[in-house]
mmCIF file of C-alpha atoms in Angstrom:
data_model
loop_
_atom_site.group_PDB
_atom_site.id
_atom_site.type_symbol
_atom_site.label_atom_id
_atom_site.label_comp_id
_atom_site.label_asym_id
_atom_site.label_seq_id
_atom_site.Cartn_x
_atom_site.Cartn_y
_atom_site.Cartn_z
ATOM 1 C CA GLY X 48 201.151 198.079 132.361
ATOM 2 C CA ASP X 49 199.028 200.289 130.629
ATOM 3 C CA SER X 50 197.055 202.905 132.336
ATOM 4 C CA VAL X 51 194.652 206.219 131.963
ATOM 5 C CA THR X 52 194.014 208.922 134.641
ATOM 6 C CA GLN X 53 191.089 211.225 134.474
ATOM 7 C CA MET X 54 190.127 213.985 135.754
ATOM 8 C CA GLU X 55 187.697 213.139 138.909
ATOM 9 C CA GLY X 56 184.308 214.140 138.258
ATOM 10 C CA PRO X 57 181.260 215.546 138.282
ATOM 11 C CA VAL X 58 182.186 218.610 136.085
ATOM 12 C CA THR X 59 179.154 220.893 136.669
ATOM 13 C CA LEU X 60 178.429 223.774 133.601
ATOM 14 C CA SER X 61 175.918 226.756 132.228
ATOM 15 C CA GLU X 62 174.988 225.941 128.769
ATOM 16 C CA GLU X 63 177.723 227.416 126.313
ATOM 17 C CA ALA X 64 180.003 227.127 128.813
ATOM 18 C CA PHE X 65 183.513 225.871 127.281
ATOM 19 C CA LEU X 66 184.165 221.992 128.225
ATOM 20 C CA THR X 67 187.963 220.412 129.192
ATOM 21 C CA ILE X 68 188.319 216.653 130.594
ATOM 22 C CA ASN X 69 191.731 215.825 131.007
ATOM 23 C CA CYS X 70 193.306 212.893 130.248
ATOM 24 C CA THR X 71 196.490 211.699 130.870
ATOM 25 C CA TYR X 72 198.075 207.983 129.735
ATOM 26 C CA THR X 73 200.907 205.276 130.659
ATOM 27 C CA ALA X 74 201.700 203.157 126.988
ATOM 28 C CA THR X 75 204.024 201.107 126.132
ATOM 29 C CA GLY X 76 204.005 201.451 121.873
ATOM 30 C CA TYR X 77 201.849 204.202 120.175
ATOM 31 C CA PRO X 78 197.959 203.393 121.437
ATOM 32 C CA SER X 79 195.572 204.381 119.524
ATOM 33 C CA LEU X 80 192.814 206.673 122.029
ATOM 34 C CA PHE X 81 189.495 207.295 122.530
ATOM 35 C CA TRP X 82 187.156 208.995 123.992
ATOM 36 C CA TYR X 83 183.861 207.504 124.430
ATOM 37 C CA VAL X 84 180.273 209.032 126.143
ATOM 38 C CA GLN X 85 177.651 206.956 127.504
ATOM 39 C CA TYR X 86 174.481 208.643 128.251
ATOM 40 C CA PRO X 87 171.623 207.776 131.229
ATOM 41 C CA GLY X 88 170.841 203.631 131.383
ATOM 42 C CA GLU X 89 172.659 203.409 127.927
ATOM 43 C CA GLY X 90 176.250 200.832 127.064
ATOM 44 C CA LEU X 91 178.891 202.982 125.547
ATOM 45 C CA GLN X 92 179.411 204.848 122.310
ATOM 46 C CA LEU X 93 182.638 206.101 120.260
ATOM 47 C CA LEU X 94 182.772 209.732 120.776
ATOM 48 C CA LEU X 95 185.855 210.624 118.601
ATOM 49 C CA LYS X 96 189.581 208.720 118.288
ATOM 50 C CA ALA X 97 193.034 209.028 117.351
ATOM 51 C CA THR X 98 195.604 206.466 116.437
ATOM 52 C CA LYS X 99 199.099 208.485 116.021
ATOM 53 C CA ALA X 100 201.051 211.712 117.510
ATOM 54 C CA ASP X 101 199.921 214.933 116.891
ATOM 55 C CA ASP X 102 196.139 213.467 115.399
ATOM 56 C CA LYS X 103 193.377 215.768 116.323
ATOM 57 C CA GLY X 104 189.644 213.613 117.074
ATOM 58 C CA SER X 105 186.656 215.707 116.551
ATOM 59 C CA ASN X 106 183.108 214.629 116.751
ATOM 60 C CA LYS X 107 179.720 216.793 117.562
ATOM 61 C CA GLY X 108 182.139 219.967 118.214
ATOM 62 C CA PHE X 109 184.167 218.080 120.323
ATOM 63 C CA GLU X 110 187.827 217.616 119.885
ATOM 64 C CA ALA X 111 191.187 215.741 121.612
ATOM 65 C CA THR X 112 194.600 215.993 120.362
ATOM 66 C CA TYR X 113 196.987 213.103 120.901
ATOM 67 C CA ARG X 114 200.005 214.889 122.531
ATOM 68 C CA LYS X 115 202.705 212.528 122.725
ATOM 69 C CA GLU X 116 205.217 214.729 124.513
ATOM 70 C CA THR X 117 202.545 215.077 127.290
ATOM 71 C CA THR X 118 201.027 211.582 127.309
ATOM 72 C CA SER X 119 197.537 213.263 127.439
ATOM 73 C CA PHE X 120 194.543 213.621 125.149
ATOM 74 C CA HIS X 121 192.565 216.287 126.539
ATOM 75 C CA LEU X 122 188.651 216.702 125.723
ATOM 76 C CA GLU X 123 187.439 219.972 124.511
ATOM 77 C CA LYS X 124 184.052 221.674 123.664
ATOM 78 C CA GLY X 125 183.706 225.306 123.288
ATOM 79 C CA SER X 126 180.017 225.260 123.827
ATOM 80 C CA VAL X 127 178.693 222.501 126.024
ATOM 81 C CA GLN X 128 174.520 222.067 125.530
ATOM 82 C CA VAL X 129 172.332 220.195 128.026
ATOM 83 C CA SER X 130 172.140 217.462 126.175
ATOM 84 C CA ASP X 131 176.391 216.787 126.250
ATOM 85 C CA SER X 132 175.202 215.942 130.626
ATOM 86 C CA ALA X 133 176.071 212.066 130.329
ATOM 87 C CA VAL X 134 179.531 210.228 131.313
ATOM 88 C CA TYR X 135 182.744 210.463 129.192
ATOM 89 C CA PHE X 136 185.843 207.996 129.067
ATOM 90 C CA CYS X 137 188.896 208.076 128.397
ATOM 91 C CA ALA X 138 190.275 205.230 126.675
ATOM 92 C CA LEU X 139 193.365 203.479 125.043
ATOM 93 C CA GLU X 140 193.767 200.261 122.806
ATOM 94 C CA GLY X 141 197.075 199.618 123.117
ATOM 95 C CA SER X 142 198.021 196.236 124.731
ATOM 96 C CA TYR X 143 195.111 193.518 123.660
ATOM 97 C CA ILE X 144 193.075 194.662 126.603
ATOM 98 C CA PRO X 145 191.578 198.253 125.988
ATOM 99 C CA THR X 146 192.303 200.310 129.335
ATOM 100 C CA PHE X 147 189.522 202.964 130.260
ATOM 101 C CA GLY X 148 190.154 205.573 132.562
ATOM 102 C CA ARG X 149 187.311 205.694 135.264
ATOM 103 C CA GLY X 150 185.174 208.313 133.813
ATOM 104 C CA THR X 151 184.282 211.505 134.196
ATOM 105 C CA SER X 152 181.101 212.751 134.769
ATOM 106 C CA LEU X 153 179.426 215.642 132.743
ATOM 107 C CA ILE X 154 176.474 218.112 134.468
ATOM 108 C CA VAL X 155 174.894 220.779 132.204
ATOM 109 C CA HIS X 156 172.530 223.431 132.686
ATOM 110 C CA PRO X 157 170.137 225.344 131.518
ATOM 111 C CA GLY Q 10 177.442 201.196 111.570
ATOM 112 C CA ALA Q 11 178.583 198.194 113.639
ATOM 113 C CA VAL Q 12 176.244 197.515 116.125
ATOM 114 C CA VAL Q 13 176.145 195.795 118.979
ATOM 115 C CA SER Q 14 172.839 193.769 120.202
ATOM 116 C CA GLN Q 15 172.626 192.687 123.613
ATOM 117 C CA HIS Q 16 169.777 191.528 125.100
ATOM 118 C CA PRO Q 17 167.511 191.616 127.768
ATOM 119 C CA SER Q 18 167.808 195.624 128.461
ATOM 120 C CA TRP Q 19 166.583 195.026 131.995
ATOM 121 C CA VAL Q 20 166.197 192.016 134.278
ATOM 122 C CA ILE Q 21 164.331 191.488 137.434
ATOM 123 C CA CYS Q 22 164.304 188.791 139.112
ATOM 124 C CA LYS Q 23 164.739 186.636 143.056
ATOM 125 C CA SER Q 24 167.788 185.713 144.570
ATOM 126 C CA GLY Q 25 168.579 181.672 143.785
ATOM 127 C CA THR Q 26 167.459 182.032 140.654
ATOM 128 C CA SER Q 27 170.080 182.552 137.050
ATOM 129 C CA VAL Q 28 169.742 184.992 134.539
ATOM 130 C CA LYS Q 29 171.036 184.735 130.633
ATOM 131 C CA ILE Q 30 172.368 187.951 129.167
ATOM 132 C CA GLU Q 31 173.012 188.170 125.317
ATOM 133 C CA CYS Q 32 175.453 189.849 123.228
ATOM 134 C CA ARG Q 33 175.169 189.499 119.542
ATOM 135 C CA SER Q 34 177.269 190.968 117.166
ATOM 136 C CA LEU Q 35 174.957 192.168 114.424
ATOM 137 C CA ASP Q 36 177.071 193.128 111.034
ATOM 138 C CA PHE Q 37 180.561 191.530 111.583
ATOM 139 C CA GLN Q 38 182.230 188.554 113.088
ATOM 140 C CA ALA Q 39 183.792 188.882 116.826
ATOM 141 C CA THR Q 40 186.337 186.229 118.225
ATOM 142 C CA THR Q 41 186.528 188.271 120.843
ATOM 143 C CA MET Q 42 184.317 189.595 123.067
ATOM 144 C CA PHE Q 43 184.461 191.682 126.619
ATOM 145 C CA TRP Q 44 181.680 191.783 129.385
ATOM 146 C CA TYR Q 45 181.841 194.357 131.718
ATOM 147 C CA ARG Q 46 180.292 195.229 135.221
ATOM 148 C CA GLN Q 47 179.583 198.854 136.169
ATOM 149 C CA PHE Q 48 178.651 199.781 139.579
ATOM 150 C CA PRO Q 49 176.195 203.186 139.935
ATOM 151 C CA LYS Q 50 178.675 206.569 139.624
ATOM 152 C CA GLN Q 51 182.049 204.352 138.949
ATOM 153 C CA SER Q 52 183.575 202.908 136.266
ATOM 154 C CA LEU Q 53 183.735 199.485 133.785
ATOM 155 C CA MET Q 54 185.166 196.876 135.197
ATOM 156 C CA LEU Q 55 186.381 194.169 133.402
ATOM 157 C CA MET Q 56 185.042 190.918 134.386
ATOM 158 C CA ALA Q 57 186.442 188.484 131.751
ATOM 159 C CA THR Q 58 187.403 188.215 128.129
ATOM 160 C CA SER Q 59 185.398 186.045 125.949
ATOM 161 C CA ASN Q 60 186.764 184.002 123.241
ATOM 162 C CA GLU Q 61 184.754 182.199 120.370
ATOM 163 C CA GLY Q 62 185.803 178.569 121.094
ATOM 164 C CA SER Q 63 187.355 178.603 123.699
ATOM 165 C CA LYS Q 64 187.204 179.002 127.770
ATOM 166 C CA ALA Q 65 186.758 182.148 129.010
ATOM 167 C CA THR Q 66 189.669 184.595 130.538
ATOM 168 C CA TYR Q 67 188.466 185.839 133.676
ATOM 169 C CA GLU Q 68 190.237 189.062 135.711
ATOM 170 C CA GLN Q 69 191.050 188.905 138.955
ATOM 171 C CA GLY Q 70 188.384 188.834 141.636
ATOM 172 C CA VAL Q 71 185.643 187.563 139.405
ATOM 173 C CA GLU Q 72 183.957 184.219 140.258
ATOM 174 C CA LYS Q 73 183.656 182.222 137.178
ATOM 175 C CA ASP Q 74 181.900 179.516 137.980
ATOM 176 C CA LYS Q 75 178.800 182.451 139.284
ATOM 177 C CA PHE Q 76 179.436 184.206 135.850
ATOM 178 C CA LEU Q 77 179.678 181.287 133.310
ATOM 179 C CA ILE Q 78 180.431 182.842 129.559
ATOM 180 C CA ASN Q 79 179.497 181.260 126.592
ATOM 181 C CA HIS Q 80 180.996 182.180 123.267
ATOM 182 C CA ALA Q 81 179.636 179.164 121.078
ATOM 183 C CA SER Q 82 179.872 181.399 117.571
ATOM 184 C CA LEU Q 83 181.258 184.157 116.444
ATOM 185 C CA THR Q 84 178.714 186.568 116.607
ATOM 186 C CA LEU Q 85 177.031 185.387 119.994
ATOM 187 C CA SER Q 86 178.338 185.276 123.548
ATOM 188 C CA THR Q 87 176.302 184.662 126.779
ATOM 189 C CA LEU Q 88 176.532 185.686 130.421
ATOM 190 C CA THR Q 89 175.008 183.842 133.389
ATOM 191 C CA VAL Q 90 174.502 185.164 136.478
ATOM 192 C CA THR Q 91 174.287 181.673 138.872
ATOM 193 C CA SER Q 92 172.098 181.552 141.825
ATOM 194 C CA ALA Q 93 172.337 185.450 141.317
ATOM 195 C CA HIS Q 94 171.767 187.704 144.452
ATOM 196 C CA PRO Q 95 171.048 191.288 145.384
ATOM 197 C CA GLU Q 96 174.662 191.960 145.582
ATOM 198 C CA ASP Q 97 174.821 190.774 141.734
ATOM 199 C CA SER Q 98 172.728 194.154 141.257
ATOM 200 C CA SER Q 99 174.561 195.548 138.487
ATOM 201 C CA PHE Q 100 174.437 197.094 135.116
ATOM 202 C CA TYR Q 101 176.043 194.612 132.842
ATOM 203 C CA ILE Q 102 177.928 195.957 129.586
ATOM 204 C CA CYS Q 103 179.387 193.571 126.627
ATOM 205 C CA SER Q 104 181.889 195.160 124.170
ATOM 206 C CA ALA Q 105 183.091 193.224 120.673
ATOM 207 C CA ILE Q 106 186.118 193.306 118.164
ATOM 208 C CA ASP Q 107 185.443 193.431 114.736
ATOM 209 C CA ASP Q 108 187.581 190.949 113.451
ATOM 210 C CA ARG Q 109 188.337 192.529 110.366
ATOM 211 C CA GLY Q 110 190.164 195.414 112.602
ATOM 212 C CA TYR Q 111 191.336 195.987 115.864
ATOM 213 C CA SER Q 112 189.668 198.988 116.869
ATOM 214 C CA PRO Q 113 187.198 200.718 117.933
ATOM 215 C CA LEU Q 114 185.338 198.645 120.666
ATOM 216 C CA HIS Q 115 181.766 198.504 119.775
ATOM 217 C CA PHE Q 116 179.416 198.099 122.874
ATOM 218 C CA GLY Q 117 176.262 196.844 123.568
ATOM 219 C CA ASN Q 118 173.668 198.987 125.712
ATOM 220 C CA GLY Q 119 173.992 197.348 128.692
ATOM 221 C CA THR Q 120 171.957 195.358 130.828
ATOM 222 C CA ARG Q 121 170.075 196.407 134.209
ATOM 223 C CA LEU Q 122 170.082 192.968 136.607
ATOM 224 C CA THR Q 123 168.051 193.833 139.760
ATOM 225 C CA VAL Q 124 167.842 190.761 142.348
ATOM 226 C CA THR Q 125 165.274 190.558 144.716
#
């Protein structure tokens, strides 16, 4: 079945540092890939998405490129802020039920 | 953008009582909604798939008689935690699929349930 593997957290960074959160997947066919963000005490919000190979999703300074050859969708940001502290979920929608990674907690210190 | 409203956002109840959580799609119809449970510092656990007009499909290990799901209209699904116990305390999140297009999922803001 489909699966998503994310790097374990927490990821702790200083403000303005570079961020990478790794995500790899296994799926049949050609799934769409997503990153969701969950701020403390809230539900999930869509951060960005990519629907086909080589697509780059971007939003709020975050980027991720759909790499079919490496089955990856790593999340990056060039300069993180304290307000980026949250849990980030990688997800795919290929089969009927969406599949989520375990989530990676990001903590950004001033 | 599409909005999913989940209510209440937090609730405290006594052991043995039942609690109902509502999930509404405000500006789209959703034949299918999902209910998730999230423990502290852990990922989302899919509990069940809610389908309008039919019985919900529960994931393995989820007690359907304890977590009653009713999807009575195209914009409303409810989760009722029956005879709640402290171990049911958790963060419950719903999501909905817009009938006009499959992705992305739209999430409610979650319900923090505390059973005393």
